[in-house]
Coordinates of C-alpha atoms in Angstrom, one line a residue:
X263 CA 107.7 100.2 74.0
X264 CA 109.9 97.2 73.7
X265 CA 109.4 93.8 72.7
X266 CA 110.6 91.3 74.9
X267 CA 110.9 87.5 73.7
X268 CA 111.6 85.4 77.0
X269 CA 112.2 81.9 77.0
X270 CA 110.6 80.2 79.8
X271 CA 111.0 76.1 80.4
X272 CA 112.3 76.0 76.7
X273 CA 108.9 78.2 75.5
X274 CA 109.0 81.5 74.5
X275 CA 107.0 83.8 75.9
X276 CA 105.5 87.1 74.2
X277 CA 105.9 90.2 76.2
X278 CA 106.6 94.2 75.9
X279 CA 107.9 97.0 78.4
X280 CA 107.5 99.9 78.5
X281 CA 109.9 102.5 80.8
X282 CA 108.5 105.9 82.5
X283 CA 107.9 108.4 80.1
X284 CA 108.3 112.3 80.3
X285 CA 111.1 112.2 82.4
X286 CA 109.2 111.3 85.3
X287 CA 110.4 109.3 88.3
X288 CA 110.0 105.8 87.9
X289 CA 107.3 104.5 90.3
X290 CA 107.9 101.3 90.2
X291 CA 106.8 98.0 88.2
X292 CA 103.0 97.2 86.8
X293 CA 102.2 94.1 85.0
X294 CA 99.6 93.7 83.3
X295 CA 97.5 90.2 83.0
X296 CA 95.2 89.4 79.7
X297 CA 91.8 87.2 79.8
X298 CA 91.0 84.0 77.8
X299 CA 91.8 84.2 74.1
X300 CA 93.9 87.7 74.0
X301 CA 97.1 88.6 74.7
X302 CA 98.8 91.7 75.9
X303 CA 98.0 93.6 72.7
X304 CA 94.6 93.9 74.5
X305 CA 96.0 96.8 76.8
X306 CA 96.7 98.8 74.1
X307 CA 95.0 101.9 75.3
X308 CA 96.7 101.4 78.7
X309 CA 100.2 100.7 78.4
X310 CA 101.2 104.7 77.0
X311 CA 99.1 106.1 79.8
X312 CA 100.5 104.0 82.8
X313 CA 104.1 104.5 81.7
X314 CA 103.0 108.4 81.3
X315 CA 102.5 108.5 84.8
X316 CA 105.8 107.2 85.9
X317 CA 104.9 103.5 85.8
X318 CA 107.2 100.7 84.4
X319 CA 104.6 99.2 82.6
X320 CA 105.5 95.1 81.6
X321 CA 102.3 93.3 79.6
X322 CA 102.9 89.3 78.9
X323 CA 101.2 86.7 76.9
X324 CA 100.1 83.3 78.7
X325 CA 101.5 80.4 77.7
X326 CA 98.9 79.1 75.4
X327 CA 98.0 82.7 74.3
X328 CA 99.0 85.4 72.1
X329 CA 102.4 85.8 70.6
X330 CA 103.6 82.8 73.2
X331 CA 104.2 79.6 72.4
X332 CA 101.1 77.0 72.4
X333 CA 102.7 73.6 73.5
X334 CA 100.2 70.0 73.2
X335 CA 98.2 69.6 76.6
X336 CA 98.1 67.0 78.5
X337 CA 95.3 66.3 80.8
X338 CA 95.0 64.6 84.1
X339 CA 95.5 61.0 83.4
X340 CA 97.3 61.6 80.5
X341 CA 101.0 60.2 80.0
X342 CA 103.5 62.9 79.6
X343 CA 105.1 63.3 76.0
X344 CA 107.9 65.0 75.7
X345 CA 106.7 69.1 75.4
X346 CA 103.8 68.7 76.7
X347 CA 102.2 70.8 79.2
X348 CA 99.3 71.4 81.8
X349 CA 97.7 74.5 81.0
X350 CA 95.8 75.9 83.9
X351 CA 96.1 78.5 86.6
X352 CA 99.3 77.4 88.9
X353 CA 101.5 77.1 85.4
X354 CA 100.1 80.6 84.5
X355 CA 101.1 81.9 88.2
X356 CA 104.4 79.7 88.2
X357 CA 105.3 81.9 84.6
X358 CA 104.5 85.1 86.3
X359 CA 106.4 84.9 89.4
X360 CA 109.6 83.7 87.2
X361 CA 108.8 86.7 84.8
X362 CA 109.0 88.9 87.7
X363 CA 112.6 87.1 89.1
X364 CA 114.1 86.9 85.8
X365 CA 113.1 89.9 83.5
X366 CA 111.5 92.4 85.9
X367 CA 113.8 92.2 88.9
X368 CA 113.8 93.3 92.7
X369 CA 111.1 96.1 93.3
X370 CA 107.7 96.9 93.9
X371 CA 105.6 95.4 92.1
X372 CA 101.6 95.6 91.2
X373 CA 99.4 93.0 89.5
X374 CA 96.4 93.8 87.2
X375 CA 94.4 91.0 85.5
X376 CA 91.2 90.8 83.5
X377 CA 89.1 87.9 83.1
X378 CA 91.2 84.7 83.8
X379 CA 94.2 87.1 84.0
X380 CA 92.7 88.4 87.5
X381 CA 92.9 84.6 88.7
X382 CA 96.2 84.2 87.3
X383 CA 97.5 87.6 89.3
X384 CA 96.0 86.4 92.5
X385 CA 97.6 82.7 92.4
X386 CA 100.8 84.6 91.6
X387 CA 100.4 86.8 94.6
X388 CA 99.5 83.9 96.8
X389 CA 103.2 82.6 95.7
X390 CA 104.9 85.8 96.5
X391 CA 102.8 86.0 99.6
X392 CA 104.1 82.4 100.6
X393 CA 107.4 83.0 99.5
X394 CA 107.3 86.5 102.0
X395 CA 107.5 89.0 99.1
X396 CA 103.9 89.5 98.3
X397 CA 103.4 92.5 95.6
X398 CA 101.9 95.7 96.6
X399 CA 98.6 94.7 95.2
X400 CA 96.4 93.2 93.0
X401 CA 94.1 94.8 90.8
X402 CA 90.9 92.4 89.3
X403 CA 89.0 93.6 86.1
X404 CA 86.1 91.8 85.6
X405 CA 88.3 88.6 87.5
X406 CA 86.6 85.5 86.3
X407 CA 84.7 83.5 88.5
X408 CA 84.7 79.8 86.6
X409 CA 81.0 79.0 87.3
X410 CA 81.6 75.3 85.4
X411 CA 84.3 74.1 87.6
X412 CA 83.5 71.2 89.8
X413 CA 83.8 72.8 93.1
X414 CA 80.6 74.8 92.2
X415 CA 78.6 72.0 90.1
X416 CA 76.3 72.3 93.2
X417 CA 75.3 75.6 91.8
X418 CA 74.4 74.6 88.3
X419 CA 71.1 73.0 87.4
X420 CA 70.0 69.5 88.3
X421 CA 70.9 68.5 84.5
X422 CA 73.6 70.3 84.1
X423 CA 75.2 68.3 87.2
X424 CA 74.0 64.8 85.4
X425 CA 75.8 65.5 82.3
X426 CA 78.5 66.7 83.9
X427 CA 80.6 63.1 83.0
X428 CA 79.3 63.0 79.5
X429 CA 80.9 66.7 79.1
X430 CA 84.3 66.4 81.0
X431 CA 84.6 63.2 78.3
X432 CA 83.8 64.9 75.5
X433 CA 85.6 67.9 75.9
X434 CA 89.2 65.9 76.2
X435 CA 88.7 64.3 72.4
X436 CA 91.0 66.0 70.3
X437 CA 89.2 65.7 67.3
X438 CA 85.9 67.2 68.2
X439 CA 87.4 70.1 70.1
X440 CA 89.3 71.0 66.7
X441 CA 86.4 71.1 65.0
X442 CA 84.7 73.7 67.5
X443 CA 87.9 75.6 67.7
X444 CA 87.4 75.8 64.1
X445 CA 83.7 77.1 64.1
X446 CA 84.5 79.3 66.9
X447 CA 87.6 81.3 65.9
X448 CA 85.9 82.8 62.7
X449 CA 85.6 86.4 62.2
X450 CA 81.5 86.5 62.3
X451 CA 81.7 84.5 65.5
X452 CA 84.4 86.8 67.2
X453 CA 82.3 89.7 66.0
X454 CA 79.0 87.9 68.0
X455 CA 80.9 87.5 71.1
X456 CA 82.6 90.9 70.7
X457 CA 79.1 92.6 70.5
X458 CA 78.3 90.8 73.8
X459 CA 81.5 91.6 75.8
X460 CA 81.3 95.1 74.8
X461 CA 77.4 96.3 75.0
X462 CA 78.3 99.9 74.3
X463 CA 80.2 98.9 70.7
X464 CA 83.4 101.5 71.8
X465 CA 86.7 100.3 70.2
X466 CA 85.3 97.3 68.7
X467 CA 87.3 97.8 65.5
X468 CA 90.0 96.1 63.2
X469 CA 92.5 96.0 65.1
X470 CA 90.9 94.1 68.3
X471 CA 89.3 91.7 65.3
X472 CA 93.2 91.2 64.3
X473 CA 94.6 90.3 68.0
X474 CA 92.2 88.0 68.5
X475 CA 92.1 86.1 65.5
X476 CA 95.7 86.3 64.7
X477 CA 96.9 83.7 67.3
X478 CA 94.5 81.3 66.6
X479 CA 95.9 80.6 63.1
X480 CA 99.2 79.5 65.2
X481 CA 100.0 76.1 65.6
X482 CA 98.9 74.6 68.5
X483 CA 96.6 77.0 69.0
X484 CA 93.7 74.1 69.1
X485 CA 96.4 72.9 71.6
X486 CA 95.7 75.4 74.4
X487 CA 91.9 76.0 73.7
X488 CA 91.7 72.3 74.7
X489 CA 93.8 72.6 77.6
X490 CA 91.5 75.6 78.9
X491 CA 88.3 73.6 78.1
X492 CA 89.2 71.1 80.3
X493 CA 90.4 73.1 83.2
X494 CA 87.0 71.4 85.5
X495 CA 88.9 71.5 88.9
X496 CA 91.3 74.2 88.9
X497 CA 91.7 77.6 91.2
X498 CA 88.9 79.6 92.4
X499 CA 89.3 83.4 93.0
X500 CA 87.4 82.9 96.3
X501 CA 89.4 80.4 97.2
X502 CA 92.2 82.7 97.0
X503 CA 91.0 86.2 97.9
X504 CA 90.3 84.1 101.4
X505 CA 94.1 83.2 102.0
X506 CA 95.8 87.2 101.1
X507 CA 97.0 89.8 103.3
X508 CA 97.4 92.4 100.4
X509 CA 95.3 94.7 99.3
X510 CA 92.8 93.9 96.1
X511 CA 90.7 96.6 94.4
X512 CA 88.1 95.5 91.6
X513 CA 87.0 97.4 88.8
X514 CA 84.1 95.4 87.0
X515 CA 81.4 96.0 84.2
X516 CA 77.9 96.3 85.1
X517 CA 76.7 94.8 81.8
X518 CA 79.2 91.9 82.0
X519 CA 77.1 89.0 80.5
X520 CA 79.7 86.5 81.9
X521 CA 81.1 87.8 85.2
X522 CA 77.8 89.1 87.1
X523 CA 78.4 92.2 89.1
X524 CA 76.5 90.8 91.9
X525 CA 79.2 88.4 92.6
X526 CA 81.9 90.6 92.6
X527 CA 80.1 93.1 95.3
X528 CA 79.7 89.6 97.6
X529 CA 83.5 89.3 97.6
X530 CA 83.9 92.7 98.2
X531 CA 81.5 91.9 101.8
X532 CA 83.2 89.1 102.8
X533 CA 87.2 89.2 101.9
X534 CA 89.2 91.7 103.9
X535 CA 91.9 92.0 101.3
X536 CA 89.2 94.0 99.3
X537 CA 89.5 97.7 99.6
X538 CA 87.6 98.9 96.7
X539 CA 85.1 97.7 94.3
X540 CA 83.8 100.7 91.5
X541 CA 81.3 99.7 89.0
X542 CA 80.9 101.1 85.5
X543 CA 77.5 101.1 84.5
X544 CA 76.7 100.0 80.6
X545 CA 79.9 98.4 80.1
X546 CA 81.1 94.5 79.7
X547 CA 83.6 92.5 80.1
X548 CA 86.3 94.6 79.1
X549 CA 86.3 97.4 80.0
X550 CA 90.1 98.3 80.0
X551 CA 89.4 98.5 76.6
X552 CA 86.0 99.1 75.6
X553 CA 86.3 102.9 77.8
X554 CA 90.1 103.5 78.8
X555 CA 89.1 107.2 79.1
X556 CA 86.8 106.2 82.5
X557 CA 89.5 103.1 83.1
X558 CA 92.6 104.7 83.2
X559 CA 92.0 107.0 85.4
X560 CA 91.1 104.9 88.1
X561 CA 94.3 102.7 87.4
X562 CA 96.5 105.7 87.6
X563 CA 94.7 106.4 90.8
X564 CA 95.0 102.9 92.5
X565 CA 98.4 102.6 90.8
X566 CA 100.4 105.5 92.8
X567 CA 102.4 104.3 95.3
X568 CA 100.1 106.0 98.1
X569 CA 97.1 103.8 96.9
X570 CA 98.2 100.3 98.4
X571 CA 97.3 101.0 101.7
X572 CA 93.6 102.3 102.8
X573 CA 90.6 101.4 104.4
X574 CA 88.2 97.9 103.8
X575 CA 85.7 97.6 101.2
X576 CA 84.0 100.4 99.6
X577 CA 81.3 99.8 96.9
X578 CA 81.1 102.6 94.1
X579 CA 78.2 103.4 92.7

């Protein structure tokens, strides 16, 4: 595996590779897409098995996240200062299609997300799609589905939708959001969350404490978390599963206590770009890397370049 430090607008930009191993034929490019506070450290017990089967595997850190750099945000009606950014889901796509251009190159090419990551690889295929070189498909872990975002306040709870204002204000204040930041990225919190977003306790060890925590000792790190915070009106994965002609498979936890299960087997009834939705019963949000031994196989499956193509929506279990 390689480390791969790419400067992107000026920022550099955390990423590994990692070639076909075994001598086996190279089956073209996979890259793989973290969720909300991790980085690409979080595929650790996927990146050796893709790139056993033949895969080029490539894993990258969002700008914001990880071993990347975490420039100041700047909000909607903000003035710009000089390195300033605004962190949210057309950036994030906007960094993977240049990633793709500049350090992955012409080829097939497969996108798998988790979490936010799932929202950032179908904005990105949207952008390929456009620009008539759409990837082979996308492939949605537990894709986030942004229940706070403006477009569905109508679904929230009548005072929920009143204090809306009084929470979109609050959130922007520098001061109080590093003093959450601060309460939240503590080891005994990450440990409360952990135990949440992985119900059965598997690989909930040192080393997943470390690659979370790690990055949030980095400057700017308060930086990013307050650009995400604030991201009220951004992209929808609805919104985008409606406008792809590539095929999208979904793999999803059926104990995720975030990302409920019963929306992701709606999409999977009413988008056409969905081929296959399987659901893994007792585990959370991350599943990738709370069971690779039932995850992996299914990626190596959908991975091959055979699995692209195939027939609409089928629902497992």
């Amino acid at each position: 595996m390689q480390q791969l430090n790419w400067i992107w607008h000026g920022q550099t930009i955390s990423a590994v590779t990692c070639p076909p191993q075994n001598g086996r034929p190279d089956q073209g490019a996979v890259l793989l897409l973290h969720g909300f506070g991790a980085s690409w450290r979080h595929w650790r017990h996927s990146i050796a098995a893709l790139s056993a089967a033949g895969l080029r595997v490539y894993a990258m850190d969002l700008l914001g996240f990880g071993g990347s750099a975490k420039p100041r945000s700047q909000l909607p009606g903000e003035p710009a200062s000089s390195g300033s950014v605004s962190y949210g889901f057309d950036l994030w796509a906007e960094q993977v299609v240049d990633f793709s251009d500049s350090v992955i190159g012409p080829g097939p090419l497969q996108l798998v997300g988790n979490s936010i990551g799932g929202v950032v690889a179908l904005n990105a295929a949207r952008l390929l799609q456009k620009q008539g070189r759409p990837p082979l498909q996308v492939v949605l872990i537990d894709c986030a589905q942004r229940a706070l975002d403006s477009k569905r306040l109508g679904e929230l709870p009548l005072l929920q939708r009143w204090s809306r204002p009084l929470l979109m204000a609050t959130v922007r204040q520098r001061w109080l959001i590093g003093g959450l930041f601060k309460l939240l990225a503590r080891p005994q919190v990450v440990r409360q969350v952990l135990a949440q977003a992985y119900p059965s306790g598997n690989n909930v060890d040192q080393e997943l404490l470390d690659l979370l925590l790690e990055p949030s000792r980095d400057p700017g790190a308060q930086e990013s978390f307050r650009g995400f915070v604030n991201l009220f009106n951004d992209r929808l994965a609805p919104e985008l599963l409606a406008g792809l002609n590539l095929p999208v498979r979904m793999l999803w936890g059926e104990a995720d206590p975030w990302e409920p299960v019963a929306e992701a087997r709606r999409w999977a009834n009413i988008y056409p770009c969905i081929r296959e939705l399987v659901v893994l019963p007792g585990l959370g949000h991350c599943p990738q890397d709370e069971a690779p031994d039932q995850v992996n196989p299914i990626l190596l499956r959908w991975l091959t370049p055979t699995a692209a193509p195939g027939p609409n929506p089928q629902t497992q279990p």
